[in-house]
Every structure is written in structure tokens, then in C-alpha cells.
Tab-separated table of C-alpha atoms in Angstrom:
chain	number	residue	atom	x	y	z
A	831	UNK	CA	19.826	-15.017	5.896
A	832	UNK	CA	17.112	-12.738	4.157
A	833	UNK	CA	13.856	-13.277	6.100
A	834	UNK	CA	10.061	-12.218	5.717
A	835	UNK	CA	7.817	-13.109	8.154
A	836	UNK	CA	4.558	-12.158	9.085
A	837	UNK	CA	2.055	-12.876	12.064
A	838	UNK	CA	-0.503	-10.068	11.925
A	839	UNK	CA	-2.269	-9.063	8.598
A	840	UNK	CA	-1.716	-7.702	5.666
A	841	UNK	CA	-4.455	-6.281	3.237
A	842	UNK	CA	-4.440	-4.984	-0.673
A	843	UNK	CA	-8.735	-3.740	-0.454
A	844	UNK	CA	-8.687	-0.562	-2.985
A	845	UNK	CA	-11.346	2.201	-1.903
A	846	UNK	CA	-13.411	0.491	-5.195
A	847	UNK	CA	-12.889	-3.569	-4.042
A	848	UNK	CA	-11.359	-4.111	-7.468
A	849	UNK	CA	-8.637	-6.653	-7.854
A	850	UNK	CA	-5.779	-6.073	-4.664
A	851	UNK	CA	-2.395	-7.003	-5.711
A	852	UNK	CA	0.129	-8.064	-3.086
A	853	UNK	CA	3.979	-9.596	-4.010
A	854	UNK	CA	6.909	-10.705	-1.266
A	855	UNK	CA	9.974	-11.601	-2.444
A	856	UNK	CA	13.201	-10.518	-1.977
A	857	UNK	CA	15.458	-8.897	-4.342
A	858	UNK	CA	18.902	-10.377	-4.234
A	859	UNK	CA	19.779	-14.426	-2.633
A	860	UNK	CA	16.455	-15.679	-2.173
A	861	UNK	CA	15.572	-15.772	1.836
A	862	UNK	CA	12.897	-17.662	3.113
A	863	UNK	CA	9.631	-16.480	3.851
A	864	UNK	CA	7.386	-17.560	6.939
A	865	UNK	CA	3.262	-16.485	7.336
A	866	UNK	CA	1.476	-17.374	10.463
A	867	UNK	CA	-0.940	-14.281	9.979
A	868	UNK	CA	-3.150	-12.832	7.254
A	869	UNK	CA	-2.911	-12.031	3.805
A	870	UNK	CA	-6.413	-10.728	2.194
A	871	UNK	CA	-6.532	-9.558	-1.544
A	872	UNK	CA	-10.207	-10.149	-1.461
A	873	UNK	CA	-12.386	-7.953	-3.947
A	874	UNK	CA	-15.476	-8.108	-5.929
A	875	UNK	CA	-13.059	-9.886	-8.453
A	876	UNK	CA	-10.175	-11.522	-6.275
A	877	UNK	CA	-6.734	-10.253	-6.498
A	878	UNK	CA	-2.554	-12.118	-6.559
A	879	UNK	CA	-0.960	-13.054	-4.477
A	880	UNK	CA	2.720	-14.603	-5.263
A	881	UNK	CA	5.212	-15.550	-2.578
A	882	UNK	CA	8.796	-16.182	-4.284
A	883	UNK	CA	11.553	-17.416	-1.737
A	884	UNK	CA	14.266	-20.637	-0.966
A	885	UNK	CA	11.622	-21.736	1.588
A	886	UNK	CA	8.311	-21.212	2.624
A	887	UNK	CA	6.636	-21.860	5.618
A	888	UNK	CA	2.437	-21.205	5.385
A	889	UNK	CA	0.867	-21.299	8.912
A	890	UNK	CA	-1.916	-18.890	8.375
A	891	UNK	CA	-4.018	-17.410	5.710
A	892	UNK	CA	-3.561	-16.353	1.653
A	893	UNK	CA	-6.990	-15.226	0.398
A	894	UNK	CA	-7.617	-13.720	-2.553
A	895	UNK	CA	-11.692	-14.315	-2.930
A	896	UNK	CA	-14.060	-12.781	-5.416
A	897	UNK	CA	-16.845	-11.585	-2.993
A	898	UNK	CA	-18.745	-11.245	-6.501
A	899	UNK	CA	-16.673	-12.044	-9.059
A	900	UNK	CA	-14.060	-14.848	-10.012
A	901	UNK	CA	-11.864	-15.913	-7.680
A	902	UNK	CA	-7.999	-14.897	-7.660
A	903	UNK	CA	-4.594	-16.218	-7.798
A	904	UNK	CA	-2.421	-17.380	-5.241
A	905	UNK	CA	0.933	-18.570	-6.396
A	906	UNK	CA	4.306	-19.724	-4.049
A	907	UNK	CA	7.750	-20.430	-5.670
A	908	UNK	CA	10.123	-22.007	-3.679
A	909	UNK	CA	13.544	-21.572	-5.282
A	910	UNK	CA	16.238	-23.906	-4.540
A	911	UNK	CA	20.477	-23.099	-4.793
A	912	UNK	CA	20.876	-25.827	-2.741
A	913	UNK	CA	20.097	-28.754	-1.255
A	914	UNK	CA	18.366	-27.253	1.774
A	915	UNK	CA	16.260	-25.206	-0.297
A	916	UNK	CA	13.112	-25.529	-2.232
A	917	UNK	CA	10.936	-26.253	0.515
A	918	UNK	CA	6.788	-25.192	1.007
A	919	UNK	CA	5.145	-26.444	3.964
A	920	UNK	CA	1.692	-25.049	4.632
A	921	UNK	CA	-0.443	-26.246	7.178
A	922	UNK	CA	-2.773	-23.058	6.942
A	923	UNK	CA	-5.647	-22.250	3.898
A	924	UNK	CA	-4.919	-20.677	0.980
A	925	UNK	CA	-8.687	-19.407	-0.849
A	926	UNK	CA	-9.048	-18.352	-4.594
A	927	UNK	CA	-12.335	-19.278	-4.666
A	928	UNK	CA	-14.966	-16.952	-6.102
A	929	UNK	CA	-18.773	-16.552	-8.129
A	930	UNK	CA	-16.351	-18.993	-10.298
A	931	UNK	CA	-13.064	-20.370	-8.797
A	932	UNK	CA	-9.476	-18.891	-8.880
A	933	UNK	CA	-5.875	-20.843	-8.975
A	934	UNK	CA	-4.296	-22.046	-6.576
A	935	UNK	CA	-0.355	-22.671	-7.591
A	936	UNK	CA	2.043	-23.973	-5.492
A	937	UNK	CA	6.109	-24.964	-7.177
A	938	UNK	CA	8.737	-25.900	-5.069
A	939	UNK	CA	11.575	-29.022	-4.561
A	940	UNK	CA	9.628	-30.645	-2.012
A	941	UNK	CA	6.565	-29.874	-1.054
A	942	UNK	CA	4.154	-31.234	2.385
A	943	UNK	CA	0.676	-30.482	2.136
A	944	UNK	CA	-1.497	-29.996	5.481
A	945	UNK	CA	-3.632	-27.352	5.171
A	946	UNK	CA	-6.889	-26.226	2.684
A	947	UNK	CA	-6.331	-25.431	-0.793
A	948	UNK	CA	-9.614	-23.596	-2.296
A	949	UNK	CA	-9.947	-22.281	-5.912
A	950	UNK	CA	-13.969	-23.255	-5.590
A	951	UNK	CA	-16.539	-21.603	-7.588
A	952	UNK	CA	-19.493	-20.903	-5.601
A	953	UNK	CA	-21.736	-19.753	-8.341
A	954	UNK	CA	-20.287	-21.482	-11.089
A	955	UNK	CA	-17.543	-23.448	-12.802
A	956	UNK	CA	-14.440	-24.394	-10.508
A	957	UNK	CA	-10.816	-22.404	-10.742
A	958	UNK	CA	-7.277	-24.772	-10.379
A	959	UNK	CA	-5.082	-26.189	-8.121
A	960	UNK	CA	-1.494	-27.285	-9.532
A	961	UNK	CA	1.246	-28.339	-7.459
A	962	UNK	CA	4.476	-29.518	-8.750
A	963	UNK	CA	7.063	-30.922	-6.575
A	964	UNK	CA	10.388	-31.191	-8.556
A	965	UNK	CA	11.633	-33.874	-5.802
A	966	UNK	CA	8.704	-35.027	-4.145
A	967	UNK	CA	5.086	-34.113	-2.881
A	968	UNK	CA	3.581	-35.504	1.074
A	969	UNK	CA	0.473	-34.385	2.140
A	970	UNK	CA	-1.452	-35.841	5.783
A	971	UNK	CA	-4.784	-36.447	6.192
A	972	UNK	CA	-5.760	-33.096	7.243
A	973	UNK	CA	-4.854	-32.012	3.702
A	974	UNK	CA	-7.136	-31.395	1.358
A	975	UNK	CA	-7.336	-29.376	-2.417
A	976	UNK	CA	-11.498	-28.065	-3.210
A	977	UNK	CA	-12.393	-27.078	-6.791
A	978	UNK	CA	-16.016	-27.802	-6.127
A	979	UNK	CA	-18.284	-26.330	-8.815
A	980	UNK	CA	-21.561	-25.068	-7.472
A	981	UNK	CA	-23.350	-23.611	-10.135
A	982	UNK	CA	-21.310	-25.451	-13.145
A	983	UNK	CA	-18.253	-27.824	-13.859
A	984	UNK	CA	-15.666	-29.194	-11.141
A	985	UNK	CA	-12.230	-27.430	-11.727
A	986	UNK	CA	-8.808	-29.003	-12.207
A	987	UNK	CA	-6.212	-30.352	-9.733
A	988	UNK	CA	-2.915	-31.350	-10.917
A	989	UNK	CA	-0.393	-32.753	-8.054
A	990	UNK	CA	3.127	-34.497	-9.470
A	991	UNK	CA	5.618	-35.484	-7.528
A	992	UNK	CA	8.683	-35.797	-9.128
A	993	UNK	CA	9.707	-34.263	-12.356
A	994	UNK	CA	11.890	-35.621	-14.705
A	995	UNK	CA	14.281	-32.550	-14.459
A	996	UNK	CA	14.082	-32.442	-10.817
A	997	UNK	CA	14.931	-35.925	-10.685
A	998	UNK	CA	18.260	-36.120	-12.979
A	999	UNK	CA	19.368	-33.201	-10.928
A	1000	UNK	CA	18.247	-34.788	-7.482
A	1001	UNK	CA	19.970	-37.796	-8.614
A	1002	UNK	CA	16.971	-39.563	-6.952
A	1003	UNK	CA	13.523	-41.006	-8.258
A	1004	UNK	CA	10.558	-38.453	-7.055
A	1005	UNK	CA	7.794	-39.067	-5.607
A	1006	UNK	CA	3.908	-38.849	-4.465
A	1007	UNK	CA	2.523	-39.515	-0.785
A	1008	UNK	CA	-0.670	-38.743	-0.264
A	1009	UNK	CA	-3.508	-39.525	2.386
A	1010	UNK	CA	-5.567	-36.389	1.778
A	1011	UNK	CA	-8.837	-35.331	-0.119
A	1012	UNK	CA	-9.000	-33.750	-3.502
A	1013	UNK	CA	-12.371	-32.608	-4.596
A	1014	UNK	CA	-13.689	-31.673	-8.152
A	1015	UNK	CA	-17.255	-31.964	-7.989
A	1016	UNK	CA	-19.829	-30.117	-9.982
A	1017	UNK	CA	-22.969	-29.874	-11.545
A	1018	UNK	CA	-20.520	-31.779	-13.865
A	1019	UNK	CA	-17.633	-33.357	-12.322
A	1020	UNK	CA	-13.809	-31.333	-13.338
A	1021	UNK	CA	-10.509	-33.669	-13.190
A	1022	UNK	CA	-7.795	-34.657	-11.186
A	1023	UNK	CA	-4.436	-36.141	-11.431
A	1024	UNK	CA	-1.973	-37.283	-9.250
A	1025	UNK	CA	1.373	-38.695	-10.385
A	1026	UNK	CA	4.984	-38.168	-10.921
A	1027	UNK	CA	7.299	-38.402	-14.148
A	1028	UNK	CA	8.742	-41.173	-13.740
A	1029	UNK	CA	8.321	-41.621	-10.067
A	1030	UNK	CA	6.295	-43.657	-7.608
A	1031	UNK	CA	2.689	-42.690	-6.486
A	1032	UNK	CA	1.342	-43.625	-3.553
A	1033	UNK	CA	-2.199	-43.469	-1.948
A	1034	UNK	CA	-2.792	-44.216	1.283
A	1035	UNK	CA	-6.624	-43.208	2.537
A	1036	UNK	CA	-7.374	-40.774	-0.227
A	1037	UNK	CA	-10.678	-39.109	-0.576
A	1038	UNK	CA	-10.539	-38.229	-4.364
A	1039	UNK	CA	-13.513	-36.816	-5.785
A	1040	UNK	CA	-15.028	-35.710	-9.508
A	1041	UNK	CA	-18.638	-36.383	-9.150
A	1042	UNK	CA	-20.687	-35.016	-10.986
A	1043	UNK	CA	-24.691	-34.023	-10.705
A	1044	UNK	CA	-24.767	-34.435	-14.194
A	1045	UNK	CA	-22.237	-36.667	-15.160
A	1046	UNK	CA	-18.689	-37.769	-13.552
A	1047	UNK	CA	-15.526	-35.882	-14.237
A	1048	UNK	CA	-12.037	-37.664	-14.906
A	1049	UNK	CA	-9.380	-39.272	-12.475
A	1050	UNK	CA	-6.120	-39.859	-13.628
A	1051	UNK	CA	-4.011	-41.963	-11.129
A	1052	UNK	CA	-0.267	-42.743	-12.456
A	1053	UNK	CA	-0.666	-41.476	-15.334
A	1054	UNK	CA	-3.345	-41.488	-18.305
A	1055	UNK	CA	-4.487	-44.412	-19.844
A	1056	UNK	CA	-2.308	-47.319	-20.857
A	1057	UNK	CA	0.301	-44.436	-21.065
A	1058	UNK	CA	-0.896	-42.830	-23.926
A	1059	UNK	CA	-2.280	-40.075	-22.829
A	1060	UNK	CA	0.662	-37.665	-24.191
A	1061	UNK	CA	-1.080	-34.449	-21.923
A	1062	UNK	CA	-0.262	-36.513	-18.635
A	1063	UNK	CA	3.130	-37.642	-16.936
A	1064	UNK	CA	3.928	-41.072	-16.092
A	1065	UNK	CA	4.881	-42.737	-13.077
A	1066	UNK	CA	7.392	-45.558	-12.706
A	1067	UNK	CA	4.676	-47.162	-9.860
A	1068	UNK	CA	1.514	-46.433	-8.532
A	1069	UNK	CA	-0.400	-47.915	-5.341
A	1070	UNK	CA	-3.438	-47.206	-3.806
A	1071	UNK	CA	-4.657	-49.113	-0.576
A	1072	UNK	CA	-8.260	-50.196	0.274
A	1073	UNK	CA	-9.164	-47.627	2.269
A	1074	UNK	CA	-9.302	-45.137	-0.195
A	1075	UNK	CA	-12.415	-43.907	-2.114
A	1076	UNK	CA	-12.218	-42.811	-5.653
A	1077	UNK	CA	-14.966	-41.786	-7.044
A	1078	UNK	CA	-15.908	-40.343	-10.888
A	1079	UNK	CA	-19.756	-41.050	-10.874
């Protein structure tokens, strides 16, 4: 097995504190890829990050924040050969957020979500958070995915659980668990959907946001509206309990 791990920190700052660049993957069978540590990319205009592997495990810390500037990009790719593969699990941050947010990407066959996902812009508009889960998506309570916009709009968060390709070759119908927070708010609010194509989606305790100082932002839940919205995937079912607070005002 072709391992990377790291528990210390690792740093792209150029002498000028323009955009860092950092990549880990392996060359060759995919390996997996384990961070407990730190990985900073941080400028005046954040840098990239990408982590490509079978499996990754996120314990610690991706940032790649515009100390001035916009945000960066954080991006992990789990790969799967196999049934055993395909896997992200973080339970540490991951920060893209900048003067205007960054993106926050994160593909893999199944994905659980415990940790902080940031692509916030502090000064103005919010940056992205997309996660696609070919199989199916969990996240906990502790989970939660910011594209706050300070000084302008919310961002965009995309989470689907299940994808139709991922499901014919799963042989299994995908799916969305979720009991965390997602946050788009703004001066006006940004958008979020969660769902799966042709899936189930399930909310349990959610804290979703798009307020908006100005004026809400747009929630799509299952899909878009009487399933005609031909920009957003379907689920099969949706279900959201009563102790969950969405909120678009």
C-alpha cells in the first residue's frame, strides 16, 4: 500500500505571499492519504490545494486563505478501484475563505462530514462548497459548510448524495444523511442544495441557512421545484424532521 501521511506542517508562503501551490498524490495505484497536521497555502490571494488518493482521512488543517485577496481552492479526490475505496472522512477544517470566498471541493464514493468547511468571504461575496458523494454522503452534528458573505452575497453549497452513475455501478440507491449546518448568508442570502439523483435525502436537526440582510437566498431540498428545475438533481425521497430550521428570509 502507497501511503502519505502527515502530522506536522507543511507550507507553500512565496518570499512575495502570492498564490502557494501545494499537490499530493501519488503517481502509480492510488494509495491513501492521511493529514492530522497542517497544510497552509495562505497568501494575499489564497493558493490550491488538491489531495488525489483511494482514501482520505482529514484530521487536521487545509488552508488556503486570502489574507487580502480572494480566497483559494481546496479540492480532495478520492478514487475508487474497488469496493474499499473511495472514501473521505474529515473531521478537521478545511478554509478557502478570503476578502471574497474560495472553493471548497470535496469528490469521493462515500463521503462523512465532521469537521468545518469554509470558502467565506469576509469582505465580500461568498466562494463554494460542492461535495459529491457517488454512493452516499453522512455528516454529524459537529459538521458544518460556511459561505457566509460579509460584505456582499452568500456563496453556493452543493451536497448530493448519490449519483446516478455511482449508483448503477454500486448496484445500490445513494444517499444523503445529514444533521449538520450549512450557511449561506449575506448581505444577500447565496443558495444551497442538498439531494441525491435519484436517491433518498434525509435531514435530521439541520441548521440550513441563506438569509439574507437584504433579501433571502434559495434552498433547494430534494430537488428543485416540482422537479423542473433541469439545473438540479432529483431525489427518489426526501425527509426532514421537526427539529430542523430552514431558513431563506
Amino acid at each position: 500500500t502507497r501511503l502519505i501521511t502527515n502530522a506536522g506542517k507543511l507550507q507553500a508562503h512565496p518570499l512575495d505571499h502570492r498564490n502557494g501551490k501545494l499537490v499530493l498524490a501519488k503517481s502509480g495505484p492510488a494509495g491513501p492519504i492521511a493529514n492530522s497536521g497542517v497544510i497552509d497555502v495562505s497568501g494575499d490571494t489564497g493558493g490550491r490545494i488538491a489531495l488525489a488518493a483511494s482514501s482520505i482521512a482529514q484530521q487536521g488543517t487545509l488552508k488556503a486563505a486570502g489574507e487580502g485577496g480572494a480566497g483559494g481552492s481546496i479540492t480532495l479526490t478520492a478514487r475508487h478501484a474497488n469496493a474499499t475505496g473511495g472514501v473521505i472522512s474529515n473531521t478537521g477544517t478545511l478554509d478557502a475563505s478570503g476578502a471574497t470566498g474560495g472553493s471548497v471541493t470535496l469528490t469521493g464514493r462515500n463521503i462523512s462530514q465532521q469537521g468545518m468547511l469554509r470558502a467565506d468571504g469576509v469582505a465580500g461575496q461568498g466562494g463554494s462548497v460542492t461535495i459529491t458523494a457517488s454512493a452516499a454522503y453522512i455528516d454529524s452534528s459537529q459538521a458544518l459548510a460556511s459561505v457566509r458573505g460579509a460584505g456582499g452575497t452568500g456563496g453556493r453549497i452543493v451536497v448530493t448524495g448519490g449519483t446516478a452513475d455511482g449508483m448503477a455501478e454500486e448496484g445500490s440507491t445513494g444517499s444523503l444523511f445529514s444533521s449538520g449546518g450549512f450557511d449561506a448568508a449575506g448581505v444577500m442570502g447565496g443558495s444551497i442544495t442538498l439531494t441525491s439523483d435519484g436517491g433518498s435525502v434525509s435531514l435530521y436537526g439541520v441548521h440550513v441557512n441563506a438569509d439574507g440582510v437584504n433579501g433571502g437566498g434559495t434552498i433547494h431540498i430534494g430537488g428543485g421545484s416540482a422537479g423542473n428545475d433541469l439545473t438540479v438533481c432529483d431525489a427518489r425521497t426526501a425527509g426532514v424532521n421537526f427539529s430542523s430550521v430552514i431558513s431563506a428570509d
